[in-house]
Short mmCIF file of C-alpha atoms in Angstrom, two decimals:
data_model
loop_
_atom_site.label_atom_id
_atom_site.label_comp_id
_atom_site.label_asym_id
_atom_site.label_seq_id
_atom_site.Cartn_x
_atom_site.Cartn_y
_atom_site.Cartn_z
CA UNK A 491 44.55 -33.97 98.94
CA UNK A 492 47.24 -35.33 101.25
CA UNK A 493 46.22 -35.01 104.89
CA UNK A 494 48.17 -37.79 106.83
CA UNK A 495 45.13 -38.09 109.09
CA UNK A 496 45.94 -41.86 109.35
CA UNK A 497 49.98 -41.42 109.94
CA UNK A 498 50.83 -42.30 113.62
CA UNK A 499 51.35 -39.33 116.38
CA UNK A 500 53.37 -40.36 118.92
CA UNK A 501 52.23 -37.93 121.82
CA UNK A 502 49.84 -34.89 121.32
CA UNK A 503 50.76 -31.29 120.97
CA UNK A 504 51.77 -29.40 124.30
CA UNK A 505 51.75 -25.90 124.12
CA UNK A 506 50.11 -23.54 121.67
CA UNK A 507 52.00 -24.15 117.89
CA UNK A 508 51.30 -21.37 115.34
CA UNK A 509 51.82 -22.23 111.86
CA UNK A 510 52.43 -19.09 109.53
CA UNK A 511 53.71 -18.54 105.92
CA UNK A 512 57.61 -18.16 106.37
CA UNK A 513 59.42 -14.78 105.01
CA UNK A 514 62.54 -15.38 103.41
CA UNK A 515 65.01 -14.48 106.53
CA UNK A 516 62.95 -17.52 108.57
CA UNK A 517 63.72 -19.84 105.78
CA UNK A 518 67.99 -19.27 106.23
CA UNK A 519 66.68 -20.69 109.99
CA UNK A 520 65.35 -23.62 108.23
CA UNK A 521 68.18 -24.32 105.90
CA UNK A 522 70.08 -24.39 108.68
CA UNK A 523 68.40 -27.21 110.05
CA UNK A 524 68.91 -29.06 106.47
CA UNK A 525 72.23 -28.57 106.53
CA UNK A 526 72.54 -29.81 110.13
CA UNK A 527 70.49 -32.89 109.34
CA UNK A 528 73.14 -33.39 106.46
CA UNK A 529 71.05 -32.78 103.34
CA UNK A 530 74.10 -30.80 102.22
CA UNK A 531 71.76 -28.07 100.77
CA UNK A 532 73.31 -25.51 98.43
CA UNK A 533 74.37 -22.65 99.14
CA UNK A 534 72.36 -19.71 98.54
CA UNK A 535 69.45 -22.05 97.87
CA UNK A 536 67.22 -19.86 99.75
CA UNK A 537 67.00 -16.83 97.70
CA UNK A 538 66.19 -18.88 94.77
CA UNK A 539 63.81 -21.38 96.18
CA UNK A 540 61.40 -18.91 98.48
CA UNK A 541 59.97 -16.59 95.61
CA UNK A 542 58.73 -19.24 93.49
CA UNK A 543 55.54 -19.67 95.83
CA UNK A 544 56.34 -16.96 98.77
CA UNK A 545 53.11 -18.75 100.02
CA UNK A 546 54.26 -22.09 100.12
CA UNK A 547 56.85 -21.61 102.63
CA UNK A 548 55.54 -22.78 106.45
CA UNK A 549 56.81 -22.87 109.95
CA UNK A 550 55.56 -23.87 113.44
CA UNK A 551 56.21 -21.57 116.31
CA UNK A 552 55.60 -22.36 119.97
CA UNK A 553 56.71 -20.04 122.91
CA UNK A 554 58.36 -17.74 120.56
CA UNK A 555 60.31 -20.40 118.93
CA UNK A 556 60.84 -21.54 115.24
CA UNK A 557 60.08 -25.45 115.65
CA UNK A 558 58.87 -26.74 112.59
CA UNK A 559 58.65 -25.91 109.05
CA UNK A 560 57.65 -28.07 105.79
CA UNK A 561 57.76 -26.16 102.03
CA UNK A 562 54.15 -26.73 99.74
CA UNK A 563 55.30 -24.69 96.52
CA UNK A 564 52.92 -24.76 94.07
CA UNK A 565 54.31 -24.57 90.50
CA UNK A 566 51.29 -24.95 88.00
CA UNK A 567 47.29 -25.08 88.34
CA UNK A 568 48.28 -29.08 88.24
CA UNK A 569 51.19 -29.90 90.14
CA UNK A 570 52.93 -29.13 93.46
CA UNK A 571 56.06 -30.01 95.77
CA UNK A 572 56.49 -30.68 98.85
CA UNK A 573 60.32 -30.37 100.82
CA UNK A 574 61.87 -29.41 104.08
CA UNK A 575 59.17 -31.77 106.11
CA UNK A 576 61.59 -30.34 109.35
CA UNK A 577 61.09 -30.24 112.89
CA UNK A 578 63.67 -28.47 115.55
CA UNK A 579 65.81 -31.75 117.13
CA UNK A 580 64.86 -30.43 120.40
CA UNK A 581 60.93 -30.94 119.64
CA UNK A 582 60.51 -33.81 117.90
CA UNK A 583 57.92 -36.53 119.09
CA UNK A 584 55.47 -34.29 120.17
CA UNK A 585 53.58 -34.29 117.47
CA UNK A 586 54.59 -30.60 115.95
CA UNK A 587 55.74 -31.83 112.51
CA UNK A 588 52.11 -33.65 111.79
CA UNK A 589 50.11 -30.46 112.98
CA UNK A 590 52.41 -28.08 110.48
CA UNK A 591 51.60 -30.99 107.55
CA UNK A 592 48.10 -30.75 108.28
CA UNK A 593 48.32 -26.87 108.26
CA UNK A 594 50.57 -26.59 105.00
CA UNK A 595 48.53 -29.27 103.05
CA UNK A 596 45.32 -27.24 101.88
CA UNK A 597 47.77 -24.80 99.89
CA UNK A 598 48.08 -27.37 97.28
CA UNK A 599 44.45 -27.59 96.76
CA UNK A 600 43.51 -30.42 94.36
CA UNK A 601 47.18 -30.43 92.73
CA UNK A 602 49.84 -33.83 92.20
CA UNK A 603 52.03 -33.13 95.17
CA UNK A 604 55.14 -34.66 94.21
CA UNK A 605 58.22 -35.25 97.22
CA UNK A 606 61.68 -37.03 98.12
CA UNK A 607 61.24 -39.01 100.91
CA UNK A 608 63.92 -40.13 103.21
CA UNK A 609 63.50 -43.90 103.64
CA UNK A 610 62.03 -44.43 107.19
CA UNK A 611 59.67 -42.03 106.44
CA UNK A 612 58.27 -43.52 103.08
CA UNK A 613 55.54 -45.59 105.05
CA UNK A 614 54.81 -42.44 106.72
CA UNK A 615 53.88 -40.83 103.58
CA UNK A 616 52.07 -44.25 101.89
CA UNK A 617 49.56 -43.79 104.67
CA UNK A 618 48.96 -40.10 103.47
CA UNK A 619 48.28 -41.55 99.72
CA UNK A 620 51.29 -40.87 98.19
CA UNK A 621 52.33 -43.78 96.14
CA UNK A 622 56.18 -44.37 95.50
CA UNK A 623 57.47 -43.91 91.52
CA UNK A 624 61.44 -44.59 92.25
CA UNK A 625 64.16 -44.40 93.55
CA UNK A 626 66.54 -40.72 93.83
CA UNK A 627 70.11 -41.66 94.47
CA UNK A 628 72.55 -39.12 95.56
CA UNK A 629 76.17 -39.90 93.44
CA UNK A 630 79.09 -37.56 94.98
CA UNK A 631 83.20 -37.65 94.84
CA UNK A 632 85.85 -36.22 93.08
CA UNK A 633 85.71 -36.54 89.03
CA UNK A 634 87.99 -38.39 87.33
CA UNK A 635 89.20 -37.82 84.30
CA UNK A 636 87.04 -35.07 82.94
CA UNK A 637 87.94 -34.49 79.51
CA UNK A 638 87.81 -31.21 77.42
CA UNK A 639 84.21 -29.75 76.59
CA UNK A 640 83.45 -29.46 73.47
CA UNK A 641 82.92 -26.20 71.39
CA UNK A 642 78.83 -26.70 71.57
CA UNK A 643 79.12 -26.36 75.68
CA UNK A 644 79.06 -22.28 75.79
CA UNK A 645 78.31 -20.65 79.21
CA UNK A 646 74.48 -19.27 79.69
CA UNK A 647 73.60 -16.08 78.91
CA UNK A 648 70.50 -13.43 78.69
CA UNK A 649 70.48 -14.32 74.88
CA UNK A 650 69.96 -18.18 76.11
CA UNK A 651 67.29 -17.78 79.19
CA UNK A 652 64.03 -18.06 76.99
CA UNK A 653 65.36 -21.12 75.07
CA UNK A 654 66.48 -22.86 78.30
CA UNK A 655 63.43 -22.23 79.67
CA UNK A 656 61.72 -23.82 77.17
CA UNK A 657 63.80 -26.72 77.07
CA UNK A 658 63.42 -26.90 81.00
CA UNK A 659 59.89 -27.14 80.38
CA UNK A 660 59.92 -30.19 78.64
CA UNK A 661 61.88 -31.94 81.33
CA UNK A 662 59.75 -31.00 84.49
CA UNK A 663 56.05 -31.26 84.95
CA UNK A 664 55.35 -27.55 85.14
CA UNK A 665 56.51 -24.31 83.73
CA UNK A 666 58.91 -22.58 86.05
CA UNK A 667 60.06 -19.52 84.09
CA UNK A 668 60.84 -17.55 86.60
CA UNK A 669 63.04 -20.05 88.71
CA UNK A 670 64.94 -20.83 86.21
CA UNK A 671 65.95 -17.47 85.40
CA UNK A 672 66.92 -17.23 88.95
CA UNK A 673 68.69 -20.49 89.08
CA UNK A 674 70.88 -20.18 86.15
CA UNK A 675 71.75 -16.37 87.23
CA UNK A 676 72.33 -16.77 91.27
CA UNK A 677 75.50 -15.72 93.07
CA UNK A 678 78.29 -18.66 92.69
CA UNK A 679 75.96 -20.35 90.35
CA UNK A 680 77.69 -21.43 87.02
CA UNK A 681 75.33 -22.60 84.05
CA UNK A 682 76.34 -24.08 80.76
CA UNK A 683 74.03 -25.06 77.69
CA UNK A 684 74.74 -27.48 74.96
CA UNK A 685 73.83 -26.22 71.41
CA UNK A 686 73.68 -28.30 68.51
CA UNK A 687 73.20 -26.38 65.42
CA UNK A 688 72.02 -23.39 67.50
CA UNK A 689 69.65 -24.90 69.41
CA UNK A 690 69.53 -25.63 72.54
CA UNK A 691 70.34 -29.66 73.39
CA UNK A 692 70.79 -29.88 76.61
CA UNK A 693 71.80 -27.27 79.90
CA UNK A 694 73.08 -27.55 83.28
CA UNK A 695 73.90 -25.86 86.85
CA UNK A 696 76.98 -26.21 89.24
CA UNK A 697 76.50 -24.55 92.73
CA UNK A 698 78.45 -24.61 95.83
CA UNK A 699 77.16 -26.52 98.50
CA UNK A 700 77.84 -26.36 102.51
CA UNK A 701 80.14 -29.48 101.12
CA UNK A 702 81.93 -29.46 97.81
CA UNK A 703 79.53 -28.64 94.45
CA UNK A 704 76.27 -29.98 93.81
CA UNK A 705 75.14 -30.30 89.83
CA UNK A 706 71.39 -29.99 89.03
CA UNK A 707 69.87 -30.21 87.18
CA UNK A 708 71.35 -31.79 84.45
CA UNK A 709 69.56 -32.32 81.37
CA UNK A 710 70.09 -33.35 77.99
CA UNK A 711 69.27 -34.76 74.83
CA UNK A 712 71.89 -37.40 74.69
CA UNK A 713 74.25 -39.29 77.27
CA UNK A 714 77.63 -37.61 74.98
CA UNK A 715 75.83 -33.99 75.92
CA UNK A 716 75.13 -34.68 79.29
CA UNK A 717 79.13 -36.27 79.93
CA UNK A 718 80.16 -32.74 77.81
CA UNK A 719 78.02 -30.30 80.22
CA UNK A 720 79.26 -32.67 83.50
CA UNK A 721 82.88 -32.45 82.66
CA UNK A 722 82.31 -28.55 81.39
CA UNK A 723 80.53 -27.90 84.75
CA UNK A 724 82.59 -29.72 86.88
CA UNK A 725 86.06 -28.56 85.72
CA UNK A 726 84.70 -24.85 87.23
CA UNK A 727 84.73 -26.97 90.66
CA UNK A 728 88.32 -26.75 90.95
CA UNK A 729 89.96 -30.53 90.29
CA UNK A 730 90.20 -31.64 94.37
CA UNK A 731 86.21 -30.46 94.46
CA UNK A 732 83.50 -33.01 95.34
CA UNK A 733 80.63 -33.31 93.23
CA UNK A 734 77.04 -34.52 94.38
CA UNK A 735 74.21 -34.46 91.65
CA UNK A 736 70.88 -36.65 92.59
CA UNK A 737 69.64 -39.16 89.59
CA UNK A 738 66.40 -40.86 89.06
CA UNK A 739 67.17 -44.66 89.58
CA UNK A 740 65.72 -45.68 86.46
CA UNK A 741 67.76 -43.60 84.65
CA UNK A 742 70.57 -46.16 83.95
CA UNK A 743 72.26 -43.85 81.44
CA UNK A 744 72.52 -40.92 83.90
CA UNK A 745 74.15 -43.53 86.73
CA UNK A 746 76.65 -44.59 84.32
CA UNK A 747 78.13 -41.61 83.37
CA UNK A 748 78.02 -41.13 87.03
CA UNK A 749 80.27 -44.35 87.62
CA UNK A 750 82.44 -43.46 84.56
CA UNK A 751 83.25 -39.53 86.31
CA UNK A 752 84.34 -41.18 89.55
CA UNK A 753 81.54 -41.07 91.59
CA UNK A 754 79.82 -43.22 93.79
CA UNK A 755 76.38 -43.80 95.47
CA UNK A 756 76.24 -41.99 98.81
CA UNK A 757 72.54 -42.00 99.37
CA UNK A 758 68.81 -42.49 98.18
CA UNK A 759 65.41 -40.75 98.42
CA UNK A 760 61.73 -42.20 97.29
CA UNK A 761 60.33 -40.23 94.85
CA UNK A 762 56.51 -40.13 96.07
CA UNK A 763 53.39 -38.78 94.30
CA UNK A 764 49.99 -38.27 95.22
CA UNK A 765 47.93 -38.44 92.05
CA UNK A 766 48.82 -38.49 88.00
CA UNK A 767 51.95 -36.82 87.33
CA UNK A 768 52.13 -34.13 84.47
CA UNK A 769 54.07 -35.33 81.86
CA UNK A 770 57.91 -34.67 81.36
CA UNK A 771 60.39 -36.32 79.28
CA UNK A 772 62.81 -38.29 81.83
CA UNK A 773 64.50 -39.87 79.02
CA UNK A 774 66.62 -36.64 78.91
CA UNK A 775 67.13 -36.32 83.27
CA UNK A 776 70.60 -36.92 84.03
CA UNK A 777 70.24 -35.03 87.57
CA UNK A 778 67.26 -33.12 89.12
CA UNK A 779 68.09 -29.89 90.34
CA UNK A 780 66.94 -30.16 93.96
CA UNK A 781 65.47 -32.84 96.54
CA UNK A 782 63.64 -29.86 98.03
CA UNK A 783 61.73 -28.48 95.22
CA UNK A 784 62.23 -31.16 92.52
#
């Protein structure tokens, strides 16, 4: 398990620091602080992200005050991920972000803990025993040249939600049923799925973001249904929207169709992992759906 017992800690902790589970109203505090630190979260991500591990959700308090939080959400008996490794601007360096890690840690028992680290903290993280597996690079602007969907992109509905499920599964290391019902069903969310002789090839989300419309995920069996869910998904944008969607850097396909839609690299993350990954099929990843939950 991930302790960061040899990362450095600048100056010890002064004052008492509490670390508790989070309820969903501290976690708005918290996205707050994402948005501030310009991770351009989506949103209503809160409701969607907090019940898939209610437990997993942590935050520091000292004095009264919110000044930390980091998210541990446990998907599967295998596999965990960590996001929102946060600490209040006006506390930093006082060592209040380490002690919530080492608090938050033990809830993913002896799981993979997978995260997206922001470069000047990847050494940070190395020294904790995660090990880096690529590159996550953030793609935004305003798509050009869209062209018209195709008759096998068909907006999501109840009849869809087991067979996207399934297909999720086969993309991501864990099954995560439930969020997906929630993600492809939230408030301003707008989902599309690609069927090719009935079955499902291929689905996708658009949400609003505190800045233009971020896309994840996006997956799909082949680059022509990815481009037909992007263009499908971002024509509900609105034509002067910006899009963002976050792509695995060894997916070259994804980054083309990227380049070909107008967009350009804004950004990059380390994807990190602390043990064997459960398999998922890449191959089809054309954007994850979140850099907080994965």
């Amino acid at each position: 398990m991930p302790t960061l017992g040899n990362a450095p800690d600048p100056q010890p902790v002064t004052g008492e620091l509490t670390v508790t589970t989070a309820a969903l109203d501290d976690w708005h505090q918290v996205a707050q602080w994402a948005a501030d630190e310009e991770w351009n979260p989506g949103r209503g991500d809160t409701a969607c992200f907090h019940p898939t591990d209610p437990a997993g959700f942590f935050v520091g308090r000292r004095d009264g005050r919110t000044v930390s939080a980091v998210s541990v959400v446990n998907y599967s008996d295998t596999y965990a991920f960590l996001g929102y490794y946060l600490v209040h601007p006006d506390h930093r360096r006082q060592g209040l972000g380490l002690a919530t890690w080492r608090a938050a840690l033990p809830h993913a028992g002896a799981r993979t803990v997978g995260l997206d680290a922001v470069p000047a903290q990847q050494h940070t993280y190395e020294r904790a025993g995660f090990t880096p597996a690529y590159e996550t690079i953030r793609y935004g602007g305003r798509p050009a040249g869209p062209g018209t969907p195709p008759p096998e992109v068909v907006p999501v509905t109840g009849a869809h939600l087991d067979a996207v499920a399934g297909y999720d599964r086969r993309c991501f290391p864990a099954d995560r049923r439930a969020f997906v019902t929630r993600w492809l069903t939230a408030p301003g969310h707008t989902a599309r799925v690609f069927l090719r002789d009935g079955a499902v090839a291929g689905y996708g989300v658009i949400r609003p973001a505190r800045t233009g419309h971020r896309i994840g995920p996006l997956f799909a069996d082949t680059t022509e249904a990815a481009a037909a869910l992007f263009d499908a998904l971002a024509a509900t944008a609105g034509p002067a929207a910006e899009v963002f969607l976050d792509i695995p850097g060894p997916r070259h396909a994804a980054r083309t169709l990227a380049t070909t839609r107008g967009l350009t690299p804004q950004s990059h993350t380390v994807r990190m992992y602390t043990g064997p990954v459960p398999p998922a099929d890449q191959e089809r990843t054309f954007a994850v759906t979140s850099l907080e939950l994965g």
